[in-house]
mmCIF file of C-alpha atoms in Angstrom:
data_model
loop_
_atom_site.group_PDB
_atom_site.id
_atom_site.type_symbol
_atom_site.label_atom_id
_atom_site.label_comp_id
_atom_site.label_asym_id
_atom_site.label_seq_id
_atom_site.Cartn_x
_atom_site.Cartn_y
_atom_site.Cartn_z
ATOM 1 C CA MET A 1079 84.741 92.123 119.448
ATOM 2 C CA ARG A 1080 82.090 92.362 116.752
ATOM 3 C CA ILE A 1081 84.030 93.038 113.554
ATOM 4 C CA LEU A 1082 82.754 93.955 110.085
ATOM 5 C CA LEU A 1083 85.277 93.413 107.291
ATOM 6 C CA VAL A 1084 84.423 95.266 104.071
ATOM 7 C CA SER A 1085 85.713 94.609 100.546
ATOM 8 C CA GLU A 1086 84.256 95.041 97.079
ATOM 9 C CA ASP A 1087 86.705 92.334 95.878
ATOM 10 C CA ILE A 1088 84.636 89.601 97.576
ATOM 11 C CA PRO A 1089 83.194 87.345 96.289
ATOM 12 C CA TYR A 1090 84.379 86.269 92.829
ATOM 13 C CA PRO A 1091 84.925 82.793 91.331
ATOM 14 C CA SER A 1092 88.683 83.432 91.031
ATOM 15 C CA MET A 1093 89.811 85.915 93.649
ATOM 16 C CA GLY A 1094 92.953 88.011 93.799
ATOM 17 C CA GLY A 1095 95.354 88.462 96.660
ATOM 18 C CA LEU A 1096 93.408 91.223 98.404
ATOM 19 C CA ALA A 1097 90.235 89.123 98.662
ATOM 20 C CA LYS A 1098 92.178 86.100 99.925
ATOM 21 C CA HIS A 1099 93.895 88.371 102.459
ATOM 22 C CA VAL A 1100 90.519 89.453 103.876
ATOM 23 C CA LEU A 1101 89.129 85.920 104.094
ATOM 24 C CA ASN A 1102 92.337 84.671 105.713
ATOM 25 C CA LEU A 1103 92.138 87.512 108.242
ATOM 26 C CA ALA A 1104 88.464 86.737 108.934
ATOM 27 C CA ARG A 1105 89.279 83.134 109.773
ATOM 28 C CA ALA A 1106 92.132 84.212 112.069
ATOM 29 C CA LEU A 1107 89.891 86.675 113.927
ATOM 30 C CA VAL A 1108 87.228 83.986 114.361
ATOM 31 C CA ARG A 1109 89.878 81.597 115.720
ATOM 32 C CA ALA A 1110 90.816 84.307 118.211
ATOM 33 C CA GLY A 1111 87.237 84.306 119.506
ATOM 34 C CA HIS A 1112 85.738 87.306 117.732
ATOM 35 C CA ALA A 1113 82.477 87.582 115.773
ATOM 36 C CA VAL A 1114 83.235 88.473 112.150
ATOM 37 C CA ASP A 1115 80.961 89.310 109.230
ATOM 38 C CA ILE A 1116 81.964 90.423 105.726
ATOM 39 C CA LEU A 1117 80.273 93.142 103.674
ATOM 40 C CA GLY A 1118 81.072 92.493 100.004
ATOM 41 C CA ASN A 1119 79.720 93.068 96.518
ATOM 42 C CA ASP A 1120 76.280 92.044 95.312
ATOM 43 C CA GLU A 1121 77.392 90.447 92.014
ATOM 44 C CA HIS A 1122 77.721 86.883 93.319
ATOM 45 C CA PRO A 1123 76.753 84.751 96.309
ATOM 46 C CA ILE A 1124 79.628 83.846 98.623
ATOM 47 C CA THR A 1125 79.320 80.221 97.441
ATOM 48 C CA VAL A 1126 81.137 81.109 94.181
ATOM 49 C CA CYS A 1127 84.352 81.123 96.245
ATOM 50 C CA GLY A 1128 83.963 77.473 97.228
ATOM 51 C CA GLU A 1129 85.794 76.485 100.406
ATOM 52 C CA GLU A 1130 87.804 79.723 100.340
ATOM 53 C CA GLY A 1131 84.602 81.624 101.055
ATOM 54 C CA GLN A 1132 83.980 79.799 104.334
ATOM 55 C CA PHE A 1133 85.190 82.008 107.185
ATOM 56 C CA GLY A 1134 82.861 81.334 110.109
ATOM 57 C CA GLY A 1135 80.624 84.386 109.848
ATOM 58 C CA ARG A 1136 77.832 85.989 107.841
ATOM 59 C CA PHE A 1137 78.292 87.404 104.344
ATOM 60 C CA ILE A 1138 76.355 90.540 103.357
ATOM 61 C CA GLY A 1139 76.339 91.289 99.619
ATOM 62 C CA GLU A 1140 75.387 94.949 99.075
ATOM 63 C CA LEU A 1141 78.329 96.881 97.601
ATOM 64 C CA ASN A 1142 77.931 97.906 93.971
ATOM 65 C CA GLY A 1143 78.775 100.620 91.479
ATOM 66 C CA TYR A 1144 82.551 100.499 91.876
ATOM 67 C CA HIS A 1145 83.115 99.501 88.242
ATOM 68 C CA ALA A 1146 81.183 102.494 86.862
ATOM 69 C CA GLY A 1147 83.402 103.990 84.170
ATOM 70 C CA TRP A 1148 81.952 107.500 83.870
ATOM 71 C CA LYS A 1149 83.263 107.478 80.257
ATOM 72 C CA GLU A 1150 86.778 108.279 81.458
ATOM 73 C CA ILE A 1151 88.450 106.039 78.877
ATOM 74 C CA SER A 1152 86.433 107.339 75.923
ATOM 75 C CA LEU A 1153 86.838 110.974 77.021
ATOM 76 C CA GLY A 1154 90.524 110.517 77.796
ATOM 77 C CA MET A 1155 90.343 112.259 81.157
ATOM 78 C CA TYR A 1156 89.576 111.518 84.779
ATOM 79 C CA MET A 1157 86.247 112.900 85.984
ATOM 80 C CA PRO A 1158 86.455 115.020 89.182
ATOM 81 C CA PRO A 1159 83.129 113.892 90.758
ATOM 82 C CA LYS A 1160 83.542 110.149 90.131
ATOM 83 C CA ARG A 1161 85.531 108.903 93.121
ATOM 84 C CA THR A 1162 83.748 111.237 95.519
ATOM 85 C CA ALA A 1163 80.381 109.868 94.407
ATOM 86 C CA LEU A 1164 81.551 106.250 94.689
ATOM 87 C CA ALA A 1165 83.011 106.838 98.155
ATOM 88 C CA ARG A 1166 79.802 108.496 99.367
ATOM 89 C CA ARG A 1167 77.798 105.528 98.063
ATOM 90 C CA PHE A 1168 80.031 103.012 99.849
ATOM 91 C CA ALA A 1169 79.937 105.087 103.043
ATOM 92 C CA SER A 1170 76.134 105.077 103.066
ATOM 93 C CA ILE A 1171 76.056 101.281 102.637
ATOM 94 C CA ILE A 1172 78.640 100.812 105.398
ATOM 95 C CA MET A 1173 76.634 103.029 107.752
ATOM 96 C CA ARG A 1174 73.557 100.830 107.350
ATOM 97 C CA HIS A 1175 75.500 98.116 109.179
ATOM 98 C CA ALA A 1176 78.191 99.896 111.227
ATOM 99 C CA PRO A 1177 76.046 100.428 114.381
ATOM 100 C CA ASN A 1178 75.966 96.642 114.851
ATOM 101 C CA TYR A 1179 79.764 96.346 115.175
ATOM 102 C CA ASP A 1180 82.611 97.467 117.415
ATOM 103 C CA VAL A 1181 84.909 98.118 114.451
ATOM 104 C CA VAL A 1182 84.617 98.346 110.667
ATOM 105 C CA HIS A 1183 87.731 97.341 108.689
ATOM 106 C CA TYR A 1184 87.773 98.230 104.987
ATOM 107 C CA HIS A 1185 90.007 96.573 102.382
ATOM 108 C CA GLY A 1186 89.259 98.150 99.031
ATOM 109 C CA HIS A 1187 89.943 100.703 96.354
ATOM 110 C CA LEU A 1188 88.259 103.866 97.652
ATOM 111 C CA PRO A 1189 90.590 105.279 100.313
ATOM 112 C CA ASN A 1190 88.544 108.497 100.471
ATOM 113 C CA VAL A 1191 85.533 106.586 101.835
ATOM 114 C CA ALA A 1192 86.698 107.410 105.375
ATOM 115 C CA LEU A 1193 85.998 111.106 104.767
ATOM 116 C CA PHE A 1194 82.284 110.407 104.502
ATOM 117 C CA LEU A 1195 82.009 108.331 107.680
ATOM 118 C CA PRO A 1196 81.382 109.814 111.142
ATOM 119 C CA ALA A 1197 84.557 110.820 112.973
ATOM 120 C CA ASP A 1198 83.473 108.835 116.039
ATOM 121 C CA LEU A 1199 83.044 105.572 114.074
ATOM 122 C CA ASN A 1200 85.756 103.034 114.877
ATOM 123 C CA PHE A 1201 86.826 102.670 111.258
ATOM 124 C CA VAL A 1202 90.097 101.208 109.975
ATOM 125 C CA GLN A 1203 91.187 100.721 106.403
ATOM 126 C CA THR A 1204 94.120 98.742 105.015
ATOM 127 C CA ARG A 1205 95.839 100.102 101.936
ATOM 128 C CA HIS A 1206 97.090 97.229 99.782
ATOM 129 C CA ASP A 1207 98.495 99.159 96.813
ATOM 130 C CA GLN A 1208 99.462 102.622 95.588
ATOM 131 C CA GLY A 1209 95.882 103.609 94.856
ATOM 132 C CA SER A 1210 95.982 106.160 97.662
ATOM 133 C CA ASP A 1211 97.369 108.665 95.166
ATOM 134 C CA CYS A 1212 97.470 106.818 91.814
ATOM 135 C CA PHE A 1213 94.302 106.076 89.839
ATOM 136 C CA ARG A 1214 95.994 103.050 88.257
ATOM 137 C CA HIS A 1215 96.931 101.715 91.717
ATOM 138 C CA THR A 1216 100.452 100.743 90.582
ATOM 139 C CA ARG A 1217 102.479 103.920 89.954
ATOM 140 C CA PHE A 1218 103.803 102.187 86.858
ATOM 141 C CA LYS A 1219 103.692 103.825 83.439
ATOM 142 C CA ASN A 1220 105.355 103.166 80.071
ATOM 143 C CA GLY A 1221 107.333 100.250 81.468
ATOM 144 C CA GLU A 1222 108.831 102.232 84.348
ATOM 145 C CA ILE A 1223 108.078 103.179 87.939
ATOM 146 C CA CYS A 1224 106.260 106.521 88.056
ATOM 147 C CA THR A 1225 107.581 108.943 90.673
ATOM 148 C CA SER A 1226 105.829 112.077 89.415
ATOM 149 C CA ALA A 1227 103.882 114.139 91.941
ATOM 150 C CA ASN A 1228 102.380 116.408 89.276
ATOM 151 C CA PRO A 1229 98.622 115.730 88.855
ATOM 152 C CA GLU A 1230 98.715 116.946 85.251
ATOM 153 C CA ASP A 1231 100.975 114.017 84.346
ATOM 154 C CA CYS A 1232 98.228 111.556 85.287
ATOM 155 C CA ALA A 1233 96.224 112.241 82.115
ATOM 156 C CA ALA A 1234 98.926 110.415 80.142
ATOM 157 C CA CYS A 1235 97.706 107.158 81.719
ATOM 158 C CA LEU A 1236 94.503 107.503 79.659
ATOM 159 C CA ARG A 1237 95.918 109.114 76.507
ATOM 160 C CA GLU A 1238 99.440 108.838 75.149
ATOM 161 C CA LYS A 1239 99.317 112.536 74.206
ATOM 162 C CA PRO A 1240 96.528 114.202 76.191
ATOM 163 C CA ASN A 1241 95.390 117.639 75.088
ATOM 164 C CA ALA A 1242 95.257 120.689 77.344
ATOM 165 C CA LEU A 1243 91.644 120.114 78.411
ATOM 166 C CA GLN A 1244 92.260 116.461 79.264
ATOM 167 C CA ARG A 1245 95.324 117.391 81.325
ATOM 168 C CA LYS A 1246 93.491 120.164 83.186
ATOM 169 C CA VAL A 1247 90.340 118.196 84.014
ATOM 170 C CA SER A 1248 92.376 115.113 85.035
ATOM 171 C CA ALA A 1249 94.553 117.281 87.276
ATOM 172 C CA ILE A 1250 91.454 118.671 88.995
ATOM 173 C CA ALA A 1251 90.224 115.101 89.594
ATOM 174 C CA VAL A 1252 93.581 113.963 90.996
ATOM 175 C CA ARG A 1253 93.970 116.983 93.290
ATOM 176 C CA LYS A 1254 90.425 116.547 94.580
ATOM 177 C CA PHE A 1255 90.939 112.850 95.235
ATOM 178 C CA ARG A 1256 94.307 113.290 96.950
ATOM 179 C CA GLY A 1257 92.889 115.999 99.168
ATOM 180 C CA GLU A 1258 90.023 113.749 100.203
ATOM 181 C CA VAL A 1259 92.413 110.863 100.869
ATOM 182 C CA ALA A 1260 94.678 113.016 103.037
ATOM 183 C CA GLU A 1261 91.695 114.168 105.103
ATOM 184 C CA SER A 1262 90.446 110.564 105.303
ATOM 185 C CA PHE A 1263 93.762 109.394 106.738
ATOM 186 C CA ARG A 1264 93.687 112.212 109.300
ATOM 187 C CA ARG A 1265 90.105 111.370 110.223
ATOM 188 C CA HIS A 1266 90.351 107.589 110.647
ATOM 189 C CA LYS A 1267 92.953 104.897 111.295
ATOM 190 C CA THR A 1268 94.918 103.605 108.303
ATOM 191 C CA VAL A 1269 97.087 100.501 107.897
ATOM 192 C CA PHE A 1270 99.602 99.977 105.085
ATOM 193 C CA VAL A 1271 100.883 96.537 104.057
ATOM 194 C CA SER A 1272 104.400 97.943 103.756
ATOM 195 C CA GLN A 1273 106.290 100.943 105.033
ATOM 196 C CA LEU A 1274 107.053 101.764 101.400
ATOM 197 C CA LEU A 1275 103.411 102.665 100.735
ATOM 198 C CA ALA A 1276 103.268 105.141 103.592
ATOM 199 C CA CYS A 1277 106.621 106.686 102.700
ATOM 200 C CA ASN A 1278 105.728 107.054 99.002
ATOM 201 C CA LEU A 1279 102.685 109.098 99.967
ATOM 202 C CA THR A 1280 104.855 111.888 101.336
ATOM 203 C CA ARG A 1281 105.523 112.920 97.712
ATOM 204 C CA THR A 1282 101.889 113.792 97.089
ATOM 205 C CA LEU A 1283 100.179 114.118 100.479
ATOM 206 C CA GLY A 1284 103.043 115.762 102.339
ATOM 207 C CA PRO A 1285 104.849 114.631 105.484
ATOM 208 C CA GLY A 1286 103.096 112.006 107.565
ATOM 209 C CA PRO A 1287 102.776 109.953 109.585
ATOM 210 C CA TRP A 1288 99.926 108.555 107.493
ATOM 211 C CA GLY A 1289 99.368 105.210 109.165
ATOM 212 C CA ALA A 1290 100.681 102.041 110.750
ATOM 213 C CA THR A 1291 102.347 99.145 108.917
ATOM 214 C CA VAL A 1292 101.188 95.533 109.153
ATOM 215 C CA HIS A 1293 102.709 93.365 106.449
ATOM 216 C CA ASN A 1294 100.738 90.885 104.392
ATOM 217 C CA PHE A 1295 100.503 87.421 105.870
ATOM 218 C CA VAL A 1296 99.988 83.773 104.909
ATOM 219 C CA ASP A 1297 98.340 80.655 106.258
ATOM 220 C CA ARG A 1298 101.518 79.268 107.803
ATOM 221 C CA ALA A 1299 99.973 75.988 108.893
ATOM 222 C CA LEU A 1300 98.795 75.275 105.337
ATOM 223 C CA LEU A 1301 102.179 76.169 103.841
ATOM 224 C CA GLU A 1302 104.048 74.035 106.344
ATOM 225 C CA ASP A 1303 101.821 71.041 105.543
ATOM 226 C CA ILE A 1304 102.390 71.526 101.797
ATOM 227 C CA ARG A 1305 106.104 71.967 102.402
ATOM 228 C CA GLU A 1306 106.257 68.727 104.397
ATOM 229 C CA ALA A 1307 104.353 66.809 101.708
ATOM 230 C CA ALA A 1308 106.787 68.077 99.042
ATOM 231 C CA THR A 1309 109.694 66.411 100.859
ATOM 232 C CA MET A 1310 108.206 63.058 99.848
ATOM 233 C CA LEU A 1311 108.539 63.805 96.128
ATOM 234 C CA PRO A 1312 111.284 61.924 94.256
ATOM 235 C CA PRO A 1313 114.485 63.910 93.661
ATOM 236 C CA SER A 1314 115.090 65.453 90.235
ATOM 237 C CA ASN A 1315 118.217 66.339 88.297
ATOM 238 C CA GLU A 1316 116.403 69.296 86.771
ATOM 239 C CA PHE A 1317 116.228 72.783 88.267
ATOM 240 C CA HIS A 1318 112.587 73.882 88.349
ATOM 241 C CA VAL A 1319 111.863 77.613 88.399
ATOM 242 C CA PHE A 1320 108.379 78.647 89.501
ATOM 243 C CA ILE A 1321 106.580 81.952 88.802
ATOM 244 C CA ALA A 1322 103.036 82.927 89.789
ATOM 245 C CA GLY A 1323 101.542 86.260 88.844
ATOM 246 C CA LYS A 1324 99.277 88.288 86.612
ATOM 247 C CA LEU A 1325 100.586 88.385 83.054
ATOM 248 C CA TYR A 1326 100.864 92.084 82.321
ATOM 249 C CA PRO A 1327 103.919 94.386 82.046
ATOM 250 C CA ALA A 1328 104.251 95.521 85.676
ATOM 251 C CA LYS A 1329 104.753 91.936 86.896
ATOM 252 C CA GLY A 1330 107.908 91.579 84.799
ATOM 253 C CA VAL A 1331 107.372 88.019 83.532
ATOM 254 C CA GLU A 1332 108.105 89.055 79.950
ATOM 255 C CA HIS A 1333 111.234 90.970 80.932
ATOM 256 C CA PHE A 1334 112.438 87.976 82.946
ATOM 257 C CA LEU A 1335 111.890 85.506 80.102
ATOM 258 C CA GLN A 1336 113.500 87.834 77.566
ATOM 259 C CA THR A 1337 116.589 87.886 79.771
ATOM 260 C CA LEU A 1338 116.651 84.200 80.740
ATOM 261 C CA VAL A 1339 115.507 82.247 77.665
ATOM 262 C CA PRO A 1340 118.496 83.062 75.395
ATOM 263 C CA ARG A 1341 120.743 81.653 78.146
ATOM 264 C CA LEU A 1342 118.426 78.945 79.485
ATOM 265 C CA PRO A 1343 120.540 75.975 80.682
ATOM 266 C CA SER A 1344 119.468 72.565 79.442
ATOM 267 C CA HIS A 1345 118.719 71.344 82.985
ATOM 268 C CA MET A 1346 116.418 74.277 83.852
ATOM 269 C CA ARG A 1347 112.615 74.257 83.515
ATOM 270 C CA VAL A 1348 110.337 77.271 83.997
ATOM 271 C CA THR A 1349 106.667 77.008 85.019
ATOM 272 C CA VAL A 1350 104.470 80.109 84.870
ATOM 273 C CA VAL A 1351 101.089 80.178 86.634
ATOM 274 C CA GLY A 1352 98.713 83.060 85.978
ATOM 275 C CA ASP A 1353 96.554 84.687 83.343
ATOM 276 C CA GLY A 1354 96.234 88.199 82.004
ATOM 277 C CA GLY A 1355 96.233 90.331 78.883
ATOM 278 C CA ASP A 1356 99.734 89.255 77.832
ATOM 279 C CA GLU A 1357 99.205 85.500 78.205
ATOM 280 C CA ALA A 1358 98.601 84.621 74.531
ATOM 281 C CA ARG A 1359 101.520 86.721 73.325
ATOM 282 C CA LEU A 1360 103.915 85.328 75.933
ATOM 283 C CA ARG A 1361 102.890 81.783 75.073
ATOM 284 C CA GLY A 1362 103.590 82.487 71.398
ATOM 285 C CA HIS A 1363 107.024 83.936 72.104
ATOM 286 C CA PHE A 1364 108.348 81.722 74.882
ATOM 287 C CA GLU A 1365 106.440 78.446 75.324
ATOM 288 C CA SER A 1366 108.669 75.414 74.706
ATOM 289 C CA ASN A 1367 109.714 72.113 76.235
ATOM 290 C CA GLN A 1368 111.514 74.109 78.916
ATOM 291 C CA VAL A 1369 109.012 76.959 79.466
ATOM 292 C CA GLN A 1370 105.448 76.032 80.391
ATOM 293 C CA PHE A 1371 102.409 78.294 80.902
ATOM 294 C CA LEU A 1372 99.618 76.790 82.997
ATOM 295 C CA GLY A 1373 97.197 79.747 83.046
ATOM 296 C CA TRP A 1374 95.124 80.420 86.145
ATOM 297 C CA CYS A 1375 95.361 77.688 88.807
ATOM 298 C CA SER A 1376 93.649 77.188 92.147
ATOM 299 C CA GLN A 1377 95.501 78.286 95.262
ATOM 300 C CA ASP A 1378 96.055 74.674 96.311
ATOM 301 C CA LYS A 1379 97.595 73.697 92.962
ATOM 302 C CA THR A 1380 99.679 76.863 92.819
ATOM 303 C CA LEU A 1381 101.195 76.306 96.245
ATOM 304 C CA LYS A 1382 101.920 72.641 95.544
ATOM 305 C CA LEU A 1383 103.702 73.558 92.308
ATOM 306 C CA ALA A 1384 105.757 76.145 94.192
ATOM 307 C CA ALA A 1385 106.616 73.595 96.882
ATOM 308 C CA ALA A 1386 107.808 71.128 94.229
ATOM 309 C CA SER A 1387 110.067 73.701 92.565
ATOM 310 C CA SER A 1388 113.760 74.373 93.075
ATOM 311 C CA ALA A 1389 113.333 78.152 93.257
ATOM 312 C CA VAL A 1390 110.609 80.793 93.248
ATOM 313 C CA VAL A 1391 111.048 83.914 91.126
ATOM 314 C CA VAL A 1392 108.970 87.073 91.653
ATOM 315 C CA PRO A 1393 110.126 89.196 88.689
ATOM 316 C CA SER A 1394 107.950 92.295 89.242
ATOM 317 C CA ILE A 1395 109.464 95.456 87.795
ATOM 318 C CA CYS A 1396 106.891 97.690 89.484
ATOM 319 C CA GLU A 1397 107.147 98.603 93.160
ATOM 320 C CA GLU A 1398 105.318 95.681 94.733
ATOM 321 C CA SER A 1399 103.654 96.825 97.934
ATOM 322 C CA CYS A 1400 104.039 93.515 99.800
ATOM 323 C CA ALA A 1401 104.154 90.509 97.485
ATOM 324 C CA THR A 1402 102.430 87.525 99.087
ATOM 325 C CA THR A 1403 104.157 85.290 96.533
ATOM 326 C CA VAL A 1404 107.477 86.266 98.133
ATOM 327 C CA LEU A 1405 106.191 85.262 101.567
ATOM 328 C CA GLU A 1406 104.851 81.981 100.191
ATOM 329 C CA GLY A 1407 108.197 81.173 98.592
ATOM 330 C CA LEU A 1408 110.030 81.865 101.854
ATOM 331 C CA PHE A 1409 107.666 79.839 104.049
ATOM 332 C CA LEU A 1410 107.786 76.949 101.567
ATOM 333 C CA GLY A 1411 111.544 76.877 102.158
ATOM 334 C CA LYS A 1412 112.513 77.958 98.646
ATOM 335 C CA PRO A 1413 115.251 80.338 97.549
ATOM 336 C CA THR A 1414 113.227 83.322 96.353
ATOM 337 C CA PHE A 1415 114.572 85.669 93.692
ATOM 338 C CA ALA A 1416 113.243 89.220 93.243
ATOM 339 C CA LEU A 1417 114.298 92.769 92.440
ATOM 340 C CA HIS A 1418 115.400 95.098 95.216
ATOM 341 C CA ARG A 1419 112.508 97.525 94.931
ATOM 342 C CA GLY A 1420 109.136 98.354 96.417
ATOM 343 C CA GLY A 1421 108.201 96.731 99.698
ATOM 344 C CA THR A 1422 110.023 93.471 98.865
ATOM 345 C CA PRO A 1423 113.223 94.260 100.828
ATOM 346 C CA GLU A 1424 111.097 94.569 103.983
ATOM 347 C CA LEU A 1425 110.223 90.879 103.637
ATOM 348 C CA ALA A 1426 113.778 89.777 104.432
ATOM 349 C CA ALA A 1427 112.548 89.629 108.036
ATOM 350 C CA TYR A 1428 110.532 86.515 107.103
ATOM 351 C CA GLN A 1429 113.295 84.400 105.560
ATOM 352 C CA GLY A 1430 114.272 81.204 107.324
ATOM 353 C CA GLU A 1431 117.979 81.933 106.959
ATOM 354 C CA PRO A 1432 120.078 84.835 105.625
ATOM 355 C CA GLY A 1433 120.390 84.650 101.851
ATOM 356 C CA GLN A 1434 117.098 82.890 101.193
ATOM 357 C CA LEU A 1435 115.538 86.079 99.817
ATOM 358 C CA ARG A 1436 117.845 86.963 96.945
ATOM 359 C CA LEU A 1437 117.415 90.591 95.917
ATOM 360 C CA HIS A 1438 118.972 92.177 92.845
ATOM 361 C CA PRO A 1439 119.238 95.681 91.365
ATOM 362 C CA ASP A 1440 118.163 94.615 87.873
ATOM 363 C CA MET A 1441 116.946 91.645 85.831
ATOM 364 C CA PRO A 1442 120.323 90.655 84.298
ATOM 365 C CA SER A 1443 121.886 90.283 87.753
ATOM 366 C CA LEU A 1444 118.870 88.285 88.967
ATOM 367 C CA VAL A 1445 119.168 85.912 86.006
ATOM 368 C CA ASN A 1446 122.926 85.589 86.498
ATOM 369 C CA ASP A 1447 122.379 84.576 90.115
ATOM 370 C CA LEU A 1448 119.617 82.138 89.182
ATOM 371 C CA ILE A 1449 121.718 80.397 86.529
ATOM 372 C CA SER A 1450 124.761 80.062 88.797
ATOM 373 C CA PHE A 1451 122.789 79.219 91.945
ATOM 374 C CA LYS A 1452 123.739 75.966 93.678
ATOM 375 C CA PRO A 1453 120.529 74.330 94.940
ATOM 376 C CA ARG A 1454 120.119 73.023 98.445
ATOM 377 C CA ASP A 1455 117.439 70.856 100.049
ATOM 378 C CA SER A 1456 115.616 73.549 101.985
ATOM 379 C CA TYR A 1457 115.895 76.559 104.242
ATOM 380 C CA GLY A 1458 114.952 76.714 107.898
ATOM 381 C CA PHE A 1459 111.731 78.160 109.287
ATOM 382 C CA ALA A 1460 111.151 81.743 110.306
ATOM 383 C CA PRO A 1461 110.358 82.167 114.031
ATOM 384 C CA ASP A 1462 107.065 80.590 115.089
ATOM 385 C CA GLY A 1463 104.032 82.697 114.274
ATOM 386 C CA LEU A 1464 105.888 85.330 112.259
ATOM 387 C CA GLY A 1465 104.068 86.164 109.032
ATOM 388 C CA SER A 1466 100.939 84.219 109.959
ATOM 389 C CA ALA A 1467 97.377 85.496 109.783
ATOM 390 C CA ASP A 1468 97.036 84.854 113.523
ATOM 391 C CA ASP A 1469 100.062 87.042 114.289
ATOM 392 C CA ALA A 1470 98.734 89.820 112.041
ATOM 393 C CA ALA A 1471 95.277 89.550 113.616
ATOM 394 C CA GLN A 1472 96.749 90.287 117.047
ATOM 395 C CA LYS A 1473 98.500 93.398 115.701
ATOM 396 C CA LEU A 1474 95.292 94.568 114.031
ATOM 397 C CA LEU A 1475 93.260 93.984 117.189
ATOM 398 C CA GLN A 1476 95.574 96.406 118.983
ATOM 399 C CA ILE A 1477 94.901 98.970 116.244
ATOM 400 C CA TYR A 1478 91.155 98.354 116.468
ATOM 401 C CA GLN A 1479 91.323 99.159 120.173
ATOM 402 C CA ALA A 1480 93.681 102.136 119.860
ATOM 403 C CA SER A 1481 92.743 105.796 119.472
ATOM 404 C CA SER A 1482 95.111 106.202 116.505
ATOM 405 C CA GLY A 1483 97.066 104.002 114.138
ATOM 406 C CA HIS A 1484 100.008 106.092 113.025
ATOM 407 C CA SER A 1485 103.698 105.351 112.630
ATOM 408 C CA THR A 1486 106.556 107.394 111.279
ATOM 409 C CA CYS A 1487 108.017 107.149 107.779
#
């Protein structure tokens, strides 16, 4: 097949999980014998990604305008025309290239783009977060998971105490957007990276089915090589805890450290990889001989640090859609600690042995388990192919070739 992957998150010098997901998928599709090109943003050449940007196809840099603010922050309200205008712009760019391909697969932040594409176009989009009905993409507000379906509540994400006009205009914007998204999902095939995402949508879009589920994936061969190399490291009497994630409230690093540090055993060391708005403050509060912040690290360094650890902790307090860091911890053979929320429980299918993915109802119970945990050398491997980009590519190829991509909630 001739496949066009589309994402405004590519290319950047330091890419997030969505961009890496797309490039990993591109390489898997090329390995399977398909011709793959990527349509990305026009801010950088693909060379800024280094080796990660090499996928075996052509890069087309034309997407732009996604970061336009429309003065929403200064006005304290969401603007009703904004996301419609952005989606129309992206749709027109996609259509300049779509006739050259058998399928167009979008990974981005404008789920309503499908509404403005011809119904007979073989178009698929993967939804990676909760941006199908939440303008913040996380459904996380004031330190808690947001479950509200009321569009007027959304204005409080821009202003702590929005006035009547801000609430009304924001509600119009949210209703308009959600209506366009619902029609988009009816019009074209949609893939969610966890069943949670599709099920959550029933609160705002109504009963589904809204799309199929294909979990996130990893480069299993790379992880297995890194895992094997880590077995050659000298043994240590210390218990090394590894965390990788963006340093902002939803990821829960602060909450985890607040709970652990007062009880931190003398033999335990914590390494945190990642940057973000809270980095300086967290360093000031928690950095010590036992707690180390490394800032942003390359993927290779991050995975090697995880492989050398005794345990991986994914302390997110938001509803993670499908945390790749959980999958990486499991495939590196590490006990992986997380909260029992979001799409994380679905990832138990990828553990090497029962009990490797250690889920907890709250942070105190997670920390209790971590402190009392008795380390072991390693866990076994998940079944061959499971969780790999090649396995996911085969599932997606079936969706590309199907007339619909729906599953039940």
